[in-house]
Amino acid sequence: MNESSSRRIARTVTVDGVERSYQCSVPANAGGGDPLPVILAIHGKGDNGLDFLIGTNLGSANAIVAAPTGQGLAWSPAPYAVTTVEEDTALIHAILDDIAVTYPLDPDRIYLAGFANGGGLVTVLAVNEPERYAGVATVAGAIRTDLDEIAHGAPIDYLNIHGTWDDVVPYAGQDRGSLGLILPAQEVSSAFGQRNGGKARAVHIPVEGMNHEWPAGVWARNRGIDVTEGILDFFGIDTLE
């Protein structure tokens, strides 16, 4: 990405009296043309918004990309999260309201992308409010949402990318006892397929040999996939020159 084609801004919002932070990547020409799509980029456990935005190269998108930092560096509905689904949902709503004050965003092109624990949150957001989002993508998603909840409701485009060698969030799922059940990637994708019934896409990409990672840019060499390119293509979003 040409660094002059976008700028990265640190912003804060106050949710229920608590100040929360997020990083925002904005195309340099934002505000001077058509409304822009928005990608809400949700990091995994132990990460933060800034490192996730840089590491995924999602700032290369011709879109406003907002990458918040989770309280305790984690997200609901994981049992180790210090926030509730309601609190994290309120954060996402506040971020969208904050962006809309400054930049012309396209309300019909708001997307969710999440990694690992963040994939669990974006799945909940998509299932609970499918009318708000145009699509959702999970990478190595630690998804705990009940399959029946996923399978029923308004259709929403869904992309699932998961490495078959993932030893942190296993491709085949995992029963973690007191930490709950992680659903198999294929079953999650099939549930979204049932939900969508041909009215929206449900795409599953198992990446042979990929571990618990989000390969993008130079880090995608010899990985068989550039995850960021795949997600942007799925969302129909161009990259900046």
PDB file of C-alpha atoms in Angstrom:
ATOM      1  CA  MET A   1       0.000   0.000   0.000  1.00  0.00           C
ATOM      2  CA  ASN A   2       1.141   3.522  -0.738  1.00  0.00           C
ATOM      3  CA  GLU A   3       1.308   5.169   2.701  1.00  0.00           C
ATOM      4  CA  SER A   4       0.214   8.480   1.186  1.00  0.00           C
ATOM      5  CA  SER A   5      -3.061   6.897   0.010  1.00  0.00           C
ATOM      6  CA  SER A   6      -4.456   6.491   3.533  1.00  0.00           C
ATOM      7  CA  ARG A   7      -3.968   7.829   7.015  1.00  0.00           C
ATOM      8  CA  ARG A   8      -4.254   6.094  10.364  1.00  0.00           C
ATOM      9  CA  ILE A   9      -6.011   7.892  13.208  1.00  0.00           C
ATOM     10  CA  ALA A  10      -6.371   6.924  16.863  1.00  0.00           C
ATOM     11  CA  ARG A  11      -9.854   7.696  18.178  1.00  0.00           C
ATOM     12  CA  THR A  12     -11.859   7.122  21.339  1.00  0.00           C
ATOM     13  CA  VAL A  13     -15.531   6.756  22.110  1.00  0.00           C
ATOM     14  CA  THR A  14     -17.305   6.654  25.444  1.00  0.00           C
ATOM     15  CA  VAL A  15     -19.647   3.732  26.002  1.00  0.00           C
ATOM     16  CA  ASP A  16     -21.673   3.591  29.223  1.00  0.00           C
ATOM     17  CA  GLY A  17     -19.187   5.939  30.856  1.00  0.00           C
ATOM     18  CA  VAL A  18     -16.136   3.909  29.803  1.00  0.00           C
ATOM     19  CA  GLU A  19     -13.638   5.318  27.298  1.00  0.00           C
ATOM     20  CA  ARG A  20     -12.840   2.812  24.562  1.00  0.00           C
ATOM     21  CA  SER A  21     -10.232   3.194  21.834  1.00  0.00           C
ATOM     22  CA  TYR A  22     -10.015   2.242  18.191  1.00  0.00           C
ATOM     23  CA  GLN A  23      -7.684   2.734  15.266  1.00  0.00           C
ATOM     24  CA  CYS A  24      -9.174   4.080  12.064  1.00  0.00           C
ATOM     25  CA  SER A  25      -7.585   3.783   8.628  1.00  0.00           C
ATOM     26  CA  VAL A  26      -9.072   6.358   6.254  1.00  0.00           C
ATOM     27  CA  PRO A  27      -8.399   6.793   2.535  1.00  0.00           C
ATOM     28  CA  ALA A  28      -6.720  10.125   1.861  1.00  0.00           C
ATOM     29  CA  ASN A  29      -9.591  11.239  -0.356  1.00  0.00           C
ATOM     30  CA  ALA A  30     -12.304  10.435   2.210  1.00  0.00           C
ATOM     31  CA  GLY A  31     -14.861  13.183   2.534  1.00  0.00           C
ATOM     32  CA  GLY A  32     -14.430  14.472  -0.963  1.00  0.00           C
ATOM     33  CA  GLY A  33     -16.383  11.910  -2.944  1.00  0.00           C
ATOM     34  CA  ASP A  34     -18.885   9.092  -2.704  1.00  0.00           C
ATOM     35  CA  PRO A  35     -19.746   7.453   0.621  1.00  0.00           C
ATOM     36  CA  LEU A  36     -17.206   4.799   1.594  1.00  0.00           C
ATOM     37  CA  PRO A  37     -17.713   1.242   2.828  1.00  0.00           C
ATOM     38  CA  VAL A  38     -16.688   0.464   6.396  1.00  0.00           C
ATOM     39  CA  ILE A  39     -14.884  -2.620   7.692  1.00  0.00           C
ATOM     40  CA  LEU A  40     -14.979  -3.311  11.415  1.00  0.00           C
ATOM     41  CA  ALA A  41     -11.798  -5.317  12.070  1.00  0.00           C
ATOM     42  CA  ILE A  42     -11.851  -7.294  15.324  1.00  0.00           C
ATOM     43  CA  HIS A  43      -8.601  -8.696  16.688  1.00  0.00           C
ATOM     44  CA  GLY A  44      -8.008 -11.982  18.468  1.00  0.00           C
ATOM     45  CA  LYS A  45      -7.352 -12.625  22.164  1.00  0.00           C
ATOM     46  CA  GLY A  46      -4.265 -10.838  23.470  1.00  0.00           C
ATOM     47  CA  ASP A  47      -3.950  -8.500  20.484  1.00  0.00           C
ATOM     48  CA  ASN A  48      -4.958  -4.852  20.046  1.00  0.00           C
ATOM     49  CA  GLY A  49      -6.525  -2.716  17.348  1.00  0.00           C
ATOM     50  CA  LEU A  50      -3.335  -0.996  16.158  1.00  0.00           C
ATOM     51  CA  ASP A  51      -1.253  -4.153  15.774  1.00  0.00           C
ATOM     52  CA  PHE A  52      -4.153  -5.965  14.125  1.00  0.00           C
ATOM     53  CA  LEU A  53      -4.735  -3.187  11.611  1.00  0.00           C
ATOM     54  CA  ILE A  54      -1.046  -3.123  10.688  1.00  0.00           C
ATOM     55  CA  GLY A  55      -0.525  -6.882  10.721  1.00  0.00           C
ATOM     56  CA  THR A  56      -3.513  -7.707   8.506  1.00  0.00           C
ATOM     57  CA  ASN A  57      -2.795  -4.907   6.007  1.00  0.00           C
ATOM     58  CA  LEU A  58      -6.529  -4.148   6.019  1.00  0.00           C
ATOM     59  CA  GLY A  59      -5.569  -0.488   5.750  1.00  0.00           C
ATOM     60  CA  SER A  60      -4.890  -1.180   2.075  1.00  0.00           C
ATOM     61  CA  ALA A  61      -8.659  -1.238   1.489  1.00  0.00           C
ATOM     62  CA  ASN A  62     -10.423   1.616  -0.255  1.00  0.00           C
ATOM     63  CA  ALA A  63     -12.668   1.779   2.783  1.00  0.00           C
ATOM     64  CA  ILE A  64     -12.785   3.144   6.285  1.00  0.00           C
ATOM     65  CA  VAL A  65     -11.352   0.406   8.493  1.00  0.00           C
ATOM     66  CA  ALA A  66     -12.023   0.612  12.226  1.00  0.00           C
ATOM     67  CA  ALA A  67     -10.036  -1.671  14.530  1.00  0.00           C
ATOM     68  CA  PRO A  68     -11.057  -1.359  18.194  1.00  0.00           C
ATOM     69  CA  THR A  69      -9.170  -2.785  21.152  1.00  0.00           C
ATOM     70  CA  GLY A  70     -11.095  -5.143  23.391  1.00  0.00           C
ATOM     71  CA  GLN A  71     -11.290  -4.616  27.125  1.00  0.00           C
ATOM     72  CA  GLY A  72      -8.716  -6.979  28.625  1.00  0.00           C
ATOM     73  CA  LEU A  73      -7.598  -7.607  25.011  1.00  0.00           C
ATOM     74  CA  ALA A  74     -10.527  -9.975  24.490  1.00  0.00           C
ATOM     75  CA  TRP A  75     -14.119 -10.060  23.259  1.00  0.00           C
ATOM     76  CA  SER A  76     -17.426 -11.600  24.234  1.00  0.00           C
ATOM     77  CA  PRO A  77     -18.957 -14.146  24.081  1.00  0.00           C
ATOM     78  CA  ALA A  78     -15.783 -15.967  25.161  1.00  0.00           C
ATOM     79  CA  PRO A  79     -15.978 -16.977  28.839  1.00  0.00           C
ATOM     80  CA  TYR A  80     -12.661 -15.226  29.553  1.00  0.00           C
ATOM     81  CA  ALA A  81     -13.957 -11.867  28.228  1.00  0.00           C
ATOM     82  CA  VAL A  82     -14.419  -9.032  30.719  1.00  0.00           C
ATOM     83  CA  THR A  83     -17.203  -7.505  28.621  1.00  0.00           C
ATOM     84  CA  THR A  84     -20.665  -8.736  27.687  1.00  0.00           C
ATOM     85  CA  VAL A  85     -22.118  -9.082  24.191  1.00  0.00           C
ATOM     86  CA  GLU A  86     -24.300  -6.067  24.966  1.00  0.00           C
ATOM     87  CA  GLU A  87     -21.266  -3.958  25.922  1.00  0.00           C
ATOM     88  CA  ASP A  88     -19.243  -4.941  22.858  1.00  0.00           C
ATOM     89  CA  THR A  89     -22.257  -4.393  20.611  1.00  0.00           C
ATOM     90  CA  ALA A  90     -22.684  -0.922  22.081  1.00  0.00           C
ATOM     91  CA  LEU A  91     -19.006  -0.235  21.306  1.00  0.00           C
ATOM     92  CA  ILE A  92     -19.462  -1.181  17.657  1.00  0.00           C
ATOM     93  CA  HIS A  93     -22.547   1.027  17.393  1.00  0.00           C
ATOM     94  CA  ALA A  94     -20.658   3.933  18.995  1.00  0.00           C
ATOM     95  CA  ILE A  95     -17.757   3.533  16.563  1.00  0.00           C
ATOM     96  CA  LEU A  96     -20.089   3.631  13.569  1.00  0.00           C
ATOM     97  CA  ASP A  97     -21.802   6.742  14.954  1.00  0.00           C
ATOM     98  CA  ASP A  98     -18.393   8.359  15.539  1.00  0.00           C
ATOM     99  CA  ILE A  99     -17.235   7.643  11.992  1.00  0.00           C
ATOM    100  CA  ALA A 100     -20.479   8.949  10.502  1.00  0.00           C
ATOM    101  CA  VAL A 101     -19.966  12.340  12.170  1.00  0.00           C
ATOM    102  CA  THR A 102     -16.752  12.944  10.212  1.00  0.00           C
ATOM    103  CA  TYR A 103     -16.869  10.829   7.060  1.00  0.00           C
ATOM    104  CA  PRO A 104     -19.563   9.908   4.534  1.00  0.00           C
ATOM    105  CA  LEU A 105     -20.064   6.204   5.097  1.00  0.00           C
ATOM    106  CA  ASP A 106     -22.252   3.917   3.022  1.00  0.00           C
ATOM    107  CA  PRO A 107     -24.813   2.395   5.423  1.00  0.00           C
ATOM    108  CA  ASP A 108     -25.436  -0.441   2.975  1.00  0.00           C
ATOM    109  CA  ARG A 109     -21.774  -1.473   2.925  1.00  0.00           C
ATOM    110  CA  ILE A 110     -20.769  -2.056   6.521  1.00  0.00           C
ATOM    111  CA  TYR A 111     -18.740  -5.241   6.947  1.00  0.00           C
ATOM    112  CA  LEU A 112     -17.356  -7.327   9.796  1.00  0.00           C
ATOM    113  CA  ALA A 113     -14.029  -9.170   9.812  1.00  0.00           C
ATOM    114  CA  GLY A 114     -12.701 -11.020  12.844  1.00  0.00           C
ATOM    115  CA  PHE A 115      -9.791 -13.262  13.775  1.00  0.00           C
ATOM    116  CA  ALA A 116      -9.955 -16.080  16.350  1.00  0.00           C
ATOM    117  CA  ASN A 117     -11.752 -14.662  19.438  1.00  0.00           C
ATOM    118  CA  GLY A 118     -12.689 -11.659  17.277  1.00  0.00           C
ATOM    119  CA  GLY A 119     -14.294 -14.071  14.835  1.00  0.00           C
ATOM    120  CA  GLY A 120     -16.532 -15.182  17.659  1.00  0.00           C
ATOM    121  CA  LEU A 121     -17.705 -11.627  18.272  1.00  0.00           C
ATOM    122  CA  VAL A 122     -18.368 -10.763  14.627  1.00  0.00           C
ATOM    123  CA  THR A 123     -20.425 -13.937  14.271  1.00  0.00           C
ATOM    124  CA  VAL A 124     -22.622 -12.865  17.181  1.00  0.00           C
ATOM    125  CA  LEU A 125     -22.975  -9.365  15.718  1.00  0.00           C
ATOM    126  CA  ALA A 126     -23.951 -10.747  12.319  1.00  0.00           C
ATOM    127  CA  VAL A 127     -26.457 -13.228  13.732  1.00  0.00           C
ATOM    128  CA  ASN A 128     -28.048 -10.674  16.059  1.00  0.00           C
ATOM    129  CA  GLU A 129     -28.222  -7.770  13.584  1.00  0.00           C
ATOM    130  CA  PRO A 130     -27.997  -9.126  10.024  1.00  0.00           C
ATOM    131  CA  GLU A 131     -29.862  -6.093   8.679  1.00  0.00           C
ATOM    132  CA  ARG A 132     -27.080  -3.773   9.892  1.00  0.00           C
ATOM    133  CA  TYR A 133     -24.199  -5.505   8.085  1.00  0.00           C
ATOM    134  CA  ALA A 134     -23.576  -6.310   4.433  1.00  0.00           C
ATOM    135  CA  GLY A 135     -21.277  -9.237   5.128  1.00  0.00           C
ATOM    136  CA  VAL A 136     -19.044 -10.968   7.650  1.00  0.00           C
ATOM    137  CA  ALA A 137     -15.733 -12.820   7.398  1.00  0.00           C
ATOM    138  CA  THR A 138     -14.047 -14.967  10.026  1.00  0.00           C
ATOM    139  CA  VAL A 139     -10.461 -16.222   9.998  1.00  0.00           C
ATOM    140  CA  ALA A 140      -9.579 -19.042  12.402  1.00  0.00           C
ATOM    141  CA  GLY A 141     -12.814 -18.127  14.137  1.00  0.00           C
ATOM    142  CA  ALA A 142     -13.318 -19.251  17.742  1.00  0.00           C
ATOM    143  CA  ILE A 143     -17.066 -19.429  17.260  1.00  0.00           C
ATOM    144  CA  ARG A 144     -19.316 -20.332  20.162  1.00  0.00           C
ATOM    145  CA  THR A 145     -22.714 -19.197  18.863  1.00  0.00           C
ATOM    146  CA  ASP A 146     -25.314 -21.955  18.874  1.00  0.00           C
ATOM    147  CA  LEU A 147     -25.583 -23.548  15.434  1.00  0.00           C
ATOM    148  CA  ASP A 148     -29.367 -23.288  15.492  1.00  0.00           C
ATOM    149  CA  GLU A 149     -29.102 -19.525  16.057  1.00  0.00           C
ATOM    150  CA  ILE A 150     -26.720 -19.245  13.128  1.00  0.00           C
ATOM    151  CA  ALA A 151     -28.934 -21.340  10.863  1.00  0.00           C
ATOM    152  CA  HIS A 152     -32.093 -19.257  11.305  1.00  0.00           C
ATOM    153  CA  GLY A 153     -32.641 -15.596  10.540  1.00  0.00           C
ATOM    154  CA  ALA A 154     -32.226 -13.040   7.793  1.00  0.00           C
ATOM    155  CA  PRO A 155     -29.578 -13.937   5.206  1.00  0.00           C
ATOM    156  CA  ILE A 156     -26.122 -12.358   5.326  1.00  0.00           C
ATOM    157  CA  ASP A 157     -23.011 -12.992   3.215  1.00  0.00           C
ATOM    158  CA  TYR A 158     -20.531 -15.118   5.160  1.00  0.00           C
ATOM    159  CA  LEU A 159     -16.915 -16.083   4.452  1.00  0.00           C
ATOM    160  CA  ASN A 160     -15.093 -18.615   6.623  1.00  0.00           C
ATOM    161  CA  ILE A 161     -11.312 -19.060   6.212  1.00  0.00           C
ATOM    162  CA  HIS A 162      -9.626 -21.572   8.502  1.00  0.00           C
ATOM    163  CA  GLY A 163      -6.284 -23.368   8.420  1.00  0.00           C
ATOM    164  CA  THR A 164      -6.460 -27.143   8.627  1.00  0.00           C
ATOM    165  CA  TRP A 165      -3.334 -27.191  10.807  1.00  0.00           C
ATOM    166  CA  ASP A 166      -4.614 -24.624  13.293  1.00  0.00           C
ATOM    167  CA  ASP A 167      -3.456 -25.824  16.723  1.00  0.00           C
ATOM    168  CA  VAL A 168      -4.935 -22.867  18.656  1.00  0.00           C
ATOM    169  CA  VAL A 169      -8.484 -22.865  17.297  1.00  0.00           C
ATOM    170  CA  PRO A 170      -8.696 -26.327  15.717  1.00  0.00           C
ATOM    171  CA  TYR A 171     -10.376 -26.591  12.334  1.00  0.00           C
ATOM    172  CA  ALA A 172     -12.484 -29.504  13.613  1.00  0.00           C
ATOM    173  CA  GLY A 173     -13.564 -27.598  16.716  1.00  0.00           C
ATOM    174  CA  GLN A 174     -12.790 -28.351  20.342  1.00  0.00           C
ATOM    175  CA  ASP A 175     -14.547 -28.968  23.647  1.00  0.00           C
ATOM    176  CA  ARG A 176     -12.672 -26.795  26.158  1.00  0.00           C
ATOM    177  CA  GLY A 177     -14.603 -27.818  29.205  1.00  0.00           C
ATOM    178  CA  SER A 178     -15.190 -24.807  31.421  1.00  0.00           C
ATOM    179  CA  LEU A 179     -14.134 -22.542  28.530  1.00  0.00           C
ATOM    180  CA  GLY A 180     -16.936 -23.879  26.337  1.00  0.00           C
ATOM    181  CA  LEU A 181     -17.235 -25.487  22.930  1.00  0.00           C
ATOM    182  CA  ILE A 182     -15.480 -24.139  19.839  1.00  0.00           C
ATOM    183  CA  LEU A 183     -17.536 -25.080  16.778  1.00  0.00           C
ATOM    184  CA  PRO A 184     -16.022 -26.841  13.732  1.00  0.00           C
ATOM    185  CA  ALA A 185     -15.408 -24.457  10.834  1.00  0.00           C
ATOM    186  CA  GLN A 186     -17.316 -26.604   8.356  1.00  0.00           C
ATOM    187  CA  GLU A 187     -20.394 -26.815  10.594  1.00  0.00           C
ATOM    188  CA  VAL A 188     -20.469 -23.045  11.060  1.00  0.00           C
ATOM    189  CA  SER A 189     -20.287 -22.520   7.324  1.00  0.00           C
ATOM    190  CA  SER A 190     -23.019 -25.084   6.709  1.00  0.00           C
ATOM    191  CA  ALA A 191     -25.257 -23.360   9.271  1.00  0.00           C
ATOM    192  CA  PHE A 192     -24.822 -20.037   7.469  1.00  0.00           C
ATOM    193  CA  GLY A 193     -25.610 -21.839   4.220  1.00  0.00           C
ATOM    194  CA  GLN A 194     -28.875 -23.074   5.733  1.00  0.00           C
ATOM    195  CA  ARG A 195     -29.650 -19.594   7.017  1.00  0.00           C
ATOM    196  CA  ASN A 196     -29.002 -17.981   3.658  1.00  0.00           C
ATOM    197  CA  GLY A 197     -30.906 -20.498   1.556  1.00  0.00           C
ATOM    198  CA  GLY A 198     -29.354 -19.264  -1.675  1.00  0.00           C
ATOM    199  CA  LYS A 199     -30.294 -15.634  -0.944  1.00  0.00           C
ATOM    200  CA  ALA A 200     -26.786 -14.790   0.269  1.00  0.00           C
ATOM    201  CA  ARG A 201     -23.378 -16.415   0.004  1.00  0.00           C
ATOM    202  CA  ALA A 202     -21.865 -18.841   2.491  1.00  0.00           C
ATOM    203  CA  VAL A 203     -18.293 -19.596   1.443  1.00  0.00           C
ATOM    204  CA  HIS A 204     -15.911 -21.880   3.292  1.00  0.00           C
ATOM    205  CA  ILE A 205     -12.186 -21.933   2.483  1.00  0.00           C
ATOM    206  CA  PRO A 206     -10.178 -24.587   4.328  1.00  0.00           C
ATOM    207  CA  VAL A 207      -6.503 -23.725   3.837  1.00  0.00           C
ATOM    208  CA  GLU A 208      -4.371 -26.856   3.801  1.00  0.00           C
ATOM    209  CA  GLY A 209      -1.283 -26.504   5.954  1.00  0.00           C
ATOM    210  CA  MET A 210      -2.180 -23.086   7.386  1.00  0.00           C
ATOM    211  CA  ASN A 211      -1.817 -22.719  11.131  1.00  0.00           C
ATOM    212  CA  HIS A 212      -3.331 -20.083  13.437  1.00  0.00           C
ATOM    213  CA  GLU A 213      -2.515 -17.044  11.325  1.00  0.00           C
ATOM    214  CA  TRP A 214      -3.732 -14.282   9.011  1.00  0.00           C
ATOM    215  CA  PRO A 215      -1.209 -14.265   6.151  1.00  0.00           C
ATOM    216  CA  ALA A 216      -1.273 -11.018   4.170  1.00  0.00           C
ATOM    217  CA  GLY A 217       1.111  -9.013   2.019  1.00  0.00           C
ATOM    218  CA  VAL A 218       4.692 -10.308   2.152  1.00  0.00           C
ATOM    219  CA  TRP A 219       3.667 -12.744   4.896  1.00  0.00           C
ATOM    220  CA  ALA A 220       1.323 -14.490   2.453  1.00  0.00           C
ATOM    221  CA  ARG A 221       4.142 -15.798   0.290  1.00  0.00           C
ATOM    222  CA  ASN A 222       4.166 -19.594   0.203  1.00  0.00           C
ATOM    223  CA  ARG A 223       1.004 -19.705   2.349  1.00  0.00           C
ATOM    224  CA  GLY A 224      -1.373 -20.461  -0.508  1.00  0.00           C
ATOM    225  CA  ILE A 225      -3.633 -17.522   0.314  1.00  0.00           C
ATOM    226  CA  ASP A 226      -3.550 -13.815   1.051  1.00  0.00           C
ATOM    227  CA  VAL A 227      -6.366 -13.609   3.570  1.00  0.00           C
ATOM    228  CA  THR A 228      -6.825  -9.859   3.285  1.00  0.00           C
ATOM    229  CA  GLU A 229      -7.044  -9.984  -0.497  1.00  0.00           C
ATOM    230  CA  GLY A 230      -9.584 -12.797  -0.229  1.00  0.00           C
ATOM    231  CA  ILE A 231     -11.765 -10.894   2.229  1.00  0.00           C
ATOM    232  CA  LEU A 232     -11.670  -7.635   0.265  1.00  0.00           C
ATOM    233  CA  ASP A 233     -12.567  -9.517  -2.911  1.00  0.00           C
ATOM    234  CA  PHE A 234     -15.484 -11.197  -1.102  1.00  0.00           C
ATOM    235  CA  PHE A 235     -16.704  -7.813   0.124  1.00  0.00           C
ATOM    236  CA  GLY A 236     -16.230  -6.263  -3.317  1.00  0.00           C
ATOM    237  CA  ILE A 237     -13.805  -3.634  -2.007  1.00  0.00           C
ATOM    238  CA  ASP A 238     -10.853  -2.431  -4.066  1.00  0.00           C
ATOM    239  CA  THR A 239      -7.389  -1.788  -2.691  1.00  0.00           C
ATOM    240  CA  LEU A 240      -5.795   1.641  -2.691  1.00  0.00           C
ATOM    241  CA  GLU A 241      -3.191   2.410  -5.328  1.00  0.00           C
TER     242      GLU A 241
END
